[in-house]
Coordinates of C-alpha atoms in Angstrom, one line a residue:
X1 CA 10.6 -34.3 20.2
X2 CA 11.1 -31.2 19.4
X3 CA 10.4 -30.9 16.0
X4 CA 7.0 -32.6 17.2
X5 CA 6.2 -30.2 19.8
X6 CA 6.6 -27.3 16.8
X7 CA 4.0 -29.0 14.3
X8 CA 1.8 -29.0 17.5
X9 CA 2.1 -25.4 18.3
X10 CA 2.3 -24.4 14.6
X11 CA -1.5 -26.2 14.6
X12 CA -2.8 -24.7 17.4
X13 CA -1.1 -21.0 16.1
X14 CA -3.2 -21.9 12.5
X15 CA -6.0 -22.7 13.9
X16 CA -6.4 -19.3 16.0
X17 CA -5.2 -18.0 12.7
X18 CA -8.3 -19.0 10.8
X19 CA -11.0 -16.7 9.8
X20 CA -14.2 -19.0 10.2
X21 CA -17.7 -18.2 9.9
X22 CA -19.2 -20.4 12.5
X23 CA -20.4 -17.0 14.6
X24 CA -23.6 -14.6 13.6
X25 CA -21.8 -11.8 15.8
X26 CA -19.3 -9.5 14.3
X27 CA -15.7 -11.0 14.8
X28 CA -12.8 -8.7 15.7
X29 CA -9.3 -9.6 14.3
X30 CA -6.5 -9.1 16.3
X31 CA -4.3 -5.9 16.1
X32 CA -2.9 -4.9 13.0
X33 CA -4.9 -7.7 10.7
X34 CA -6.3 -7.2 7.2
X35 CA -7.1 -9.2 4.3
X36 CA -4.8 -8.5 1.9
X37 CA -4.7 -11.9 -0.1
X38 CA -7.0 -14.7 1.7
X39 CA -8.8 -18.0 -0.5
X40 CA -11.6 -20.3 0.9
X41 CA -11.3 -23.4 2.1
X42 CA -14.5 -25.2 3.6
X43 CA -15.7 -22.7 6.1
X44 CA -12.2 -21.2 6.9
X45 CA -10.3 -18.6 5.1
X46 CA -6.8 -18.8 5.0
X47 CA -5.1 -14.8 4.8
X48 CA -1.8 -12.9 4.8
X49 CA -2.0 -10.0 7.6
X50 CA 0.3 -7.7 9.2
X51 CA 1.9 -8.5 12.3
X52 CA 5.1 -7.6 13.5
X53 CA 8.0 -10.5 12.6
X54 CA 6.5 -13.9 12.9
X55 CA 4.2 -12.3 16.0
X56 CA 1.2 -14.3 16.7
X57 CA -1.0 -11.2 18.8
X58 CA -3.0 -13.9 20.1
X59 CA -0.3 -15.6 22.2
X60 CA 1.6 -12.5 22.2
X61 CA 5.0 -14.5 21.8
X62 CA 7.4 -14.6 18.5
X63 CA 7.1 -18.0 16.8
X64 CA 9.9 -18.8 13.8
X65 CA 8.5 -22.2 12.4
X66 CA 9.1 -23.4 9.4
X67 CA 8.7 -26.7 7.8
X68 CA 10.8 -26.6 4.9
X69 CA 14.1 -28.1 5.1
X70 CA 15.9 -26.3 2.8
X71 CA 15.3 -22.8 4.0
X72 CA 17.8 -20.7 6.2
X73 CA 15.1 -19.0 7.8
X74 CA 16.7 -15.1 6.9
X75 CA 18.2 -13.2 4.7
X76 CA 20.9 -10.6 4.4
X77 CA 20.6 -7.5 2.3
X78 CA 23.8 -6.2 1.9
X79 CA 22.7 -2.8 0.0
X80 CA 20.0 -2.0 2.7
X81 CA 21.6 -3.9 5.9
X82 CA 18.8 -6.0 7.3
X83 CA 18.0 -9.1 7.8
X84 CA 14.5 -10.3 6.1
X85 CA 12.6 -13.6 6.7
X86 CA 11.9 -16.0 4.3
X87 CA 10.4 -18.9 5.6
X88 CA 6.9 -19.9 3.7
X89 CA 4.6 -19.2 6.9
X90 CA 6.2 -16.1 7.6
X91 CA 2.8 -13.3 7.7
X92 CA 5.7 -10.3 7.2
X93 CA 5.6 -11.2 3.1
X94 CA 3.1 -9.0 1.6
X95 CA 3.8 -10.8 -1.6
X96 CA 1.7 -14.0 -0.2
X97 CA -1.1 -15.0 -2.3
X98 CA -3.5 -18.4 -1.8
X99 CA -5.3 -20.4 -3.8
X100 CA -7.3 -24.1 -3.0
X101 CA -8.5 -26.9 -5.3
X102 CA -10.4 -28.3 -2.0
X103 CA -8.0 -30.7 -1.0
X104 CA -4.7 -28.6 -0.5
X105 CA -3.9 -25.2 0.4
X106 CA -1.8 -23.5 -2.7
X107 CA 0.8 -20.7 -1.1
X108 CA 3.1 -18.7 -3.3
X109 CA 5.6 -16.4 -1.6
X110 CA 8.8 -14.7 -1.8
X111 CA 11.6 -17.6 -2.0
X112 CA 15.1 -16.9 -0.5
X113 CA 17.5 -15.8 -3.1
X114 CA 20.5 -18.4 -2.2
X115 CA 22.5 -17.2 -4.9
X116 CA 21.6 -13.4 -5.0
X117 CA 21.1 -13.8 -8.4
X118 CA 18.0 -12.2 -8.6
X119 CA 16.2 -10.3 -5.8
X120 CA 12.5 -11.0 -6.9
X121 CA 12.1 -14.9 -6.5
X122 CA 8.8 -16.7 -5.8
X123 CA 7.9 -20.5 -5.2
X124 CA 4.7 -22.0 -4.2
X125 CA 4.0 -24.4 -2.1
X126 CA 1.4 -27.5 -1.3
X127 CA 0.1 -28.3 1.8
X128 CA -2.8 -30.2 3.3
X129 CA -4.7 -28.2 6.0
X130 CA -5.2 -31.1 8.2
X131 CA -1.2 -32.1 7.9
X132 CA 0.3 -28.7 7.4
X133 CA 3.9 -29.6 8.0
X134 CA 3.7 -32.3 5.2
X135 CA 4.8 -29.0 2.7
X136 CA 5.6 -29.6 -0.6
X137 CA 7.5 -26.9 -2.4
X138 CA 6.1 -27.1 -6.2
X139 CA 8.3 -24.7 -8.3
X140 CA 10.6 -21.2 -8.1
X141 CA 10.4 -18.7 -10.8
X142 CA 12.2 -15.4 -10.9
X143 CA 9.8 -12.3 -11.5
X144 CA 10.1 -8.6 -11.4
X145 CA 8.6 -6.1 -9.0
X146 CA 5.1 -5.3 -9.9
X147 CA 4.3 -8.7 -10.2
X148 CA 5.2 -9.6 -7.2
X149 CA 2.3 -10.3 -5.3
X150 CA 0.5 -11.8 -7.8
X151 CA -3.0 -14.3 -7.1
X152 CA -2.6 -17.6 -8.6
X153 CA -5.4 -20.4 -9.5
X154 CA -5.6 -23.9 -9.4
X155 CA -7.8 -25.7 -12.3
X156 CA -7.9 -29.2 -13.9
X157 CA -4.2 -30.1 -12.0
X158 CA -2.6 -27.0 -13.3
X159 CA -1.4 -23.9 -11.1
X160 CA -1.9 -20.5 -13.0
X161 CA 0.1 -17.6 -12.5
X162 CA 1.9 -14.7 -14.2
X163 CA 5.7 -14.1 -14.5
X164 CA 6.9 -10.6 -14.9
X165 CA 10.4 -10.8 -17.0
X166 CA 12.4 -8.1 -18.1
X167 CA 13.4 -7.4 -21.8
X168 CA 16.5 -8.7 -23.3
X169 CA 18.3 -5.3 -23.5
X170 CA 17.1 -3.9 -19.8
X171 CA 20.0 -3.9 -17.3
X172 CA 18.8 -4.6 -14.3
X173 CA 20.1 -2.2 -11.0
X174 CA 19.3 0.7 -12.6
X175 CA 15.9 3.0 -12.9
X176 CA 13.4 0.4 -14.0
X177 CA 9.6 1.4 -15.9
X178 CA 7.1 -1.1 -16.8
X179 CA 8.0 -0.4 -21.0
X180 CA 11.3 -2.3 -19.3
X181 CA 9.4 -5.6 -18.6
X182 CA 6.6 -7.4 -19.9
X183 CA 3.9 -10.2 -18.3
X184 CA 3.0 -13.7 -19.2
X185 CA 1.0 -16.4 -18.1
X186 CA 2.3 -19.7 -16.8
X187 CA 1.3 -22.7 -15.4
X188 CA 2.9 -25.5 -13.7
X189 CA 1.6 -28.9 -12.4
X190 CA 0.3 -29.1 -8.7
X191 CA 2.0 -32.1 -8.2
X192 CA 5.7 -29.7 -9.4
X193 CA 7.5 -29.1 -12.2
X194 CA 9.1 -26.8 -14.1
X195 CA 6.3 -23.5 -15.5
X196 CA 6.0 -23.1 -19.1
X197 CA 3.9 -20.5 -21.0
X198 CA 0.5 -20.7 -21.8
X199 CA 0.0 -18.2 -23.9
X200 CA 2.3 -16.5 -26.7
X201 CA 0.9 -13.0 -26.2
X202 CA 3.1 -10.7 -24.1
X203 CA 1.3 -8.0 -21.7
X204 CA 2.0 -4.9 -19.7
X205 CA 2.9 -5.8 -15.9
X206 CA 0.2 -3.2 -14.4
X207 CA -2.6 -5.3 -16.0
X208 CA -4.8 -7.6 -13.7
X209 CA -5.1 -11.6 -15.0
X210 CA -7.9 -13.6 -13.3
X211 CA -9.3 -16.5 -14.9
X212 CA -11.9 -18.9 -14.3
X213 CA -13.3 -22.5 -15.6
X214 CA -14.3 -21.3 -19.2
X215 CA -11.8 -18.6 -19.5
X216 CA -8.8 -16.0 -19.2
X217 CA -9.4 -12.1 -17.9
X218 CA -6.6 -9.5 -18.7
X219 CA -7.5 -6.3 -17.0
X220 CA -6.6 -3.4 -18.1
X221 CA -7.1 -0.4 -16.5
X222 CA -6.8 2.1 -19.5
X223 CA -9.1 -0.3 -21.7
X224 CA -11.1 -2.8 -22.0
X225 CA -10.9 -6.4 -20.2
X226 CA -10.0 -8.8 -22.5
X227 CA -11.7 -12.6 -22.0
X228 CA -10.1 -15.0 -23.7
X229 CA -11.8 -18.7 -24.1
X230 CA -9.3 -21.1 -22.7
X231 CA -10.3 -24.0 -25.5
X232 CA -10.6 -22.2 -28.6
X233 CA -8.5 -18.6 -27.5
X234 CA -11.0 -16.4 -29.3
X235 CA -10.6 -12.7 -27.8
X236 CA -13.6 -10.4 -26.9
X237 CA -13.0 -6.8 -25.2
X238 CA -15.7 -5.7 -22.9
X239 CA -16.5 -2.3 -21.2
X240 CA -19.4 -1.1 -19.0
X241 CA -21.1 2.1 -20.3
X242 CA -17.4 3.1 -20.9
X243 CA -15.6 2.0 -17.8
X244 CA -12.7 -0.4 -17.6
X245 CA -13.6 -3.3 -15.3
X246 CA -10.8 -3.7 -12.2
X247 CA -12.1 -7.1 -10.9
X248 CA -13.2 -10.0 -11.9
X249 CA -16.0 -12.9 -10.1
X250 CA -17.5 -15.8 -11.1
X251 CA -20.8 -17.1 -10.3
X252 CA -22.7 -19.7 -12.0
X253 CA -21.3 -19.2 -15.5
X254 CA -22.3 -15.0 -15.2
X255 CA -19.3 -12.5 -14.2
X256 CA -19.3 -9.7 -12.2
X257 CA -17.2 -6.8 -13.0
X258 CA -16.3 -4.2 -10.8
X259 CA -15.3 -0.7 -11.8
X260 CA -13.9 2.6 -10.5
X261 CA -17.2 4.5 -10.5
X262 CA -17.0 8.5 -9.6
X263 CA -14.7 10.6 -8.0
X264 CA -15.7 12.9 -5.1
X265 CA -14.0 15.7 -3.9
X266 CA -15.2 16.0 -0.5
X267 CA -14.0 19.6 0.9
X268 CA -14.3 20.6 4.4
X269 CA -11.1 22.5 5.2
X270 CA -8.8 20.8 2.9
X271 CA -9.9 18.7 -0.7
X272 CA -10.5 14.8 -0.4
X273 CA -10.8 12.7 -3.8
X274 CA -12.6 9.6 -3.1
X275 CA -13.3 6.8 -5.6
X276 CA -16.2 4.9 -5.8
X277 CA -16.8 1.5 -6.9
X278 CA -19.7 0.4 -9.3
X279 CA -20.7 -3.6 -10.2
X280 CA -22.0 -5.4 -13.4
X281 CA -23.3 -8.3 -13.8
X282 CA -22.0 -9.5 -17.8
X283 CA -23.8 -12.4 -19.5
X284 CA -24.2 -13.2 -22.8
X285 CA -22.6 -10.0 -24.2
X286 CA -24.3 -7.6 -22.4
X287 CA -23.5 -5.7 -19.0
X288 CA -26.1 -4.7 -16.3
X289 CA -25.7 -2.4 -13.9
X290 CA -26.8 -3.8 -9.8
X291 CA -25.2 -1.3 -7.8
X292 CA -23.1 2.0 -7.5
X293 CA -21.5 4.0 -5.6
X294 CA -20.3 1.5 -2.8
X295 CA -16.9 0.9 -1.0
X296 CA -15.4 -2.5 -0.5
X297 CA -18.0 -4.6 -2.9
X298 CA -17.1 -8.3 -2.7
X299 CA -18.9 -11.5 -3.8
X300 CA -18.6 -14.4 -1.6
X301 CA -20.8 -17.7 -1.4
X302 CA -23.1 -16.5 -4.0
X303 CA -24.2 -12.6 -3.2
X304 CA -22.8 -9.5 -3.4
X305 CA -21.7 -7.5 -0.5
X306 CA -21.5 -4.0 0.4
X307 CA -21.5 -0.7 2.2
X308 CA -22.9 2.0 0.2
X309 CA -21.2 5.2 0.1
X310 CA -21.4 8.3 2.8
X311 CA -19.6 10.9 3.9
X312 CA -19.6 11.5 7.9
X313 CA -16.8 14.3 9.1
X314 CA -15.3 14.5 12.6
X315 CA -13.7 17.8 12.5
X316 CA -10.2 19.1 11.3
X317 CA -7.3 20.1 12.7
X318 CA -3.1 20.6 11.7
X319 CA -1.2 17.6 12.5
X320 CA 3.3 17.2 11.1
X321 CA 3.3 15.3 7.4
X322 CA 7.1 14.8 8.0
X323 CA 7.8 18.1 7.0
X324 CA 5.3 21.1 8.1
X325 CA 1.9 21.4 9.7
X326 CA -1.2 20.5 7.5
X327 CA -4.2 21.1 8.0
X328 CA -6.4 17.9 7.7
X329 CA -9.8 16.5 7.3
X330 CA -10.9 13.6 9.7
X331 CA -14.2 11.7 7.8
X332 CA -15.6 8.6 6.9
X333 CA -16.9 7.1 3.7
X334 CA -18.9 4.5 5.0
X335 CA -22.1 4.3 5.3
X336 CA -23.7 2.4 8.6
X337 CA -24.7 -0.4 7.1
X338 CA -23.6 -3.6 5.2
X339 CA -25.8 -4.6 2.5
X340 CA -26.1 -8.3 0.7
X341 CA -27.4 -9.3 -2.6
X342 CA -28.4 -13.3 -3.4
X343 CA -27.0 -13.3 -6.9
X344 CA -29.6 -15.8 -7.8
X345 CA -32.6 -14.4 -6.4
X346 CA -32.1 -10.8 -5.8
X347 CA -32.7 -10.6 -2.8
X348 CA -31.5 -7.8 -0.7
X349 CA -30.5 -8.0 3.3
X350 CA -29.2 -4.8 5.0
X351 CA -27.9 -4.7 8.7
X352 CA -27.6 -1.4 10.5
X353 CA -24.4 -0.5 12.5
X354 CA -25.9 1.1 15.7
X355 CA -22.9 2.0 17.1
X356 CA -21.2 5.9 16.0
X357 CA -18.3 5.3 17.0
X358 CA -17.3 2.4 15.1
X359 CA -16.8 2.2 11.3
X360 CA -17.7 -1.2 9.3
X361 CA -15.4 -3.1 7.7
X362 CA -16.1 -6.0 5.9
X363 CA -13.8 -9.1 5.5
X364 CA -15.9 -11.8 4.4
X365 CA -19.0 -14.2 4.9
X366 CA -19.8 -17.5 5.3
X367 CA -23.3 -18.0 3.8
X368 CA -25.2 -15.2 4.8
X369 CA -23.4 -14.9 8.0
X370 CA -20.9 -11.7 7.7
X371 CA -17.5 -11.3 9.4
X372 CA -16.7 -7.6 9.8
X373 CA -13.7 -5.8 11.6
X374 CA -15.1 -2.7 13.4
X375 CA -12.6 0.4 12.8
X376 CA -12.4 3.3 15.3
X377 CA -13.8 6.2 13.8
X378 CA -11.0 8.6 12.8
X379 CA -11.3 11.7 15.7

């Protein structure tokens, strides 16, 4: 009875979970939300956000469910004295990442580290959004730190991910660099298994993989992206009037590459870099150029979103770093709008924010329906 009456509220606590876009007004997440790692399923998105323990903000209570029997629920960490969780639903794990085929929900997460072997551990799991405590853990692999939170994909029956693994003659517990370790791409069965390599070629952990139907992507920000074909594994190295691509999107057989534009220095009282971001479309060999200097570009259900780039100040004033009193500058880079692009048509859709006191932030988009998080502007 009780294990039934925590599949029932573990439903109900997913369900207020969900990100859906079934509303044309702006929807405001509960306290302490972002997107960090989210996939699509249906009309719902599925996302890791912050919250404090296993706190659900929306019933305000603390809710430790699990549904996989062989997890202890915490952790020990003898070195730094706390306790962590480790069930698969916990939100604390930043290194969460999701990924659907349409039928099943794809979760890979920190795994508990029963024999403190190894402190980076990850498994993934299977579940069924309509049956979520029917979860099916599919493999655990070790990895090392900056690969920890890595995105994985699901194509053709095969998971896709990338291992981080240490060289032969690095001993671990000491100062680590990424010369120590190097990355590879693996793939395992969605119905489990053991992972094995899918490719012999060995690279740096702080490159990017993304892949889609026709191909691999290694991003590298120092260089060009490589795109590897997955059938015959011919190489081509692409840049966009010089810039190294950061992210990857598919669309109806065209990618769309987004790239650190410019870098402003903003100066009121104090100096302020701020990074742009610029997007290419790349077919056939050849980049275009659609927009530039824009925060938080994303493509969702076929169009490009975005909020084009302005600076709005507030004012300065000193406030304690930690150590002394610093003088700092309060703006924002957002513009007041949020702007759409149909991918296959062009067309262009721009909603105005009419209230100055709020900052928009976009999350995602059903259709041409948006879902933004309105931010306080800072003061």
């Amino acid at each position: 009875m009780k294990y039934q009456l925590r599949i029932l509220v573990f439903l109900v606590l997913l369900c207020l979970s969900l990100l859906c876009g079934c509303h044309s007004s702006p929807e405001i997440l509960p306290p302490h939300t972002t997107t960090m790692t989210y996939c699509r399923h249906g009309n719902n998105f599925y996302f890791y956000g912050y919250h404090s323990g296993n706190f659900n903000p929306a019933l305000d209570t603390e809710v430790p469910l699990c549904f996989d029997p062989l997890c202890s629920h915490k952790e020990y960490d003898e070195k730094k004295k706390i306790w962590y969780s480790v069930c698969p639903q916990n939100l604390v794990d930043i290194s969460t990442t999701y990924a659907s085929d349409g039928k099943y929900i794809y979760m890979a997460t920190r795994a508990e580290n029963v024999d403190h072997t190894d402190s980076m551990k990850r498994s993934i799991y299977r579940f069924d959004p309509e049956n979520p405590s029917a979860m099916k853990r599919i493999t655990t692999y070790s990895t090392s730190g900056p690969l920890f939170n890595a995105p994985i994909y699901v194509y053709d029956g095969m998971i896709y991910y990338v291992q981080g693994v240490y060289n032969e003659d690095f001993i671990k517990g000491g100062y680590e660099t990424y010369d120590d370790q190097y990355m590879r791409l693996m793939r395992v069965k969605s119905s489990g298994g053991e992972g094995e390599p899918v490719l012999d070629d060995k690279y740096r952990v702080d490159n990017k993989f993304y892949m889609d139907a026709e191909n691999y992507y290694m991003i590298n920000y120092d260089g060009p992206l490589t795109v590897i074909d997955r059938e015959t594994l011919a190489k081509t190295e692409v840049l966009c009037d010089g810039l190294s691509p950061a992210m990857v999107y598919t669309v109806d057989g065209a990618q769309y590459l987004f790239c650190n534009d410019q870098t402003h220095t903003v100066t009121y009282e104090t100096e302020t870099p701020v990074t742009t971001c610029c997007v290419y479309r790349y077919e056939n060999g050849a980049c275009e150029l659609l927009v530039r200097d824009v925060m938080q570009p994303q493509i969702m259900d076929g169009a490009l979103w975005y909020i084009p780039y302005e600076i709005t100040y507030y004012g300065s004033h000193e406030e304690f770093n930690g150590r002394e009193n610093v003088m700092r500058d309060y703006i924002s880079e957002y513009a007041g709008e949020l702007h759409r692009i149909d991918l296959a048509t062009g067309e262009e859709t721009v909603w105005k924010n009419e209230d100055p006191d709020l900052d928009l932030w976009f999350v995602g988009a059903v259709g041409d329906t948006a879902i933004v998080a309105p931010r306080q502007c800072p003061r």
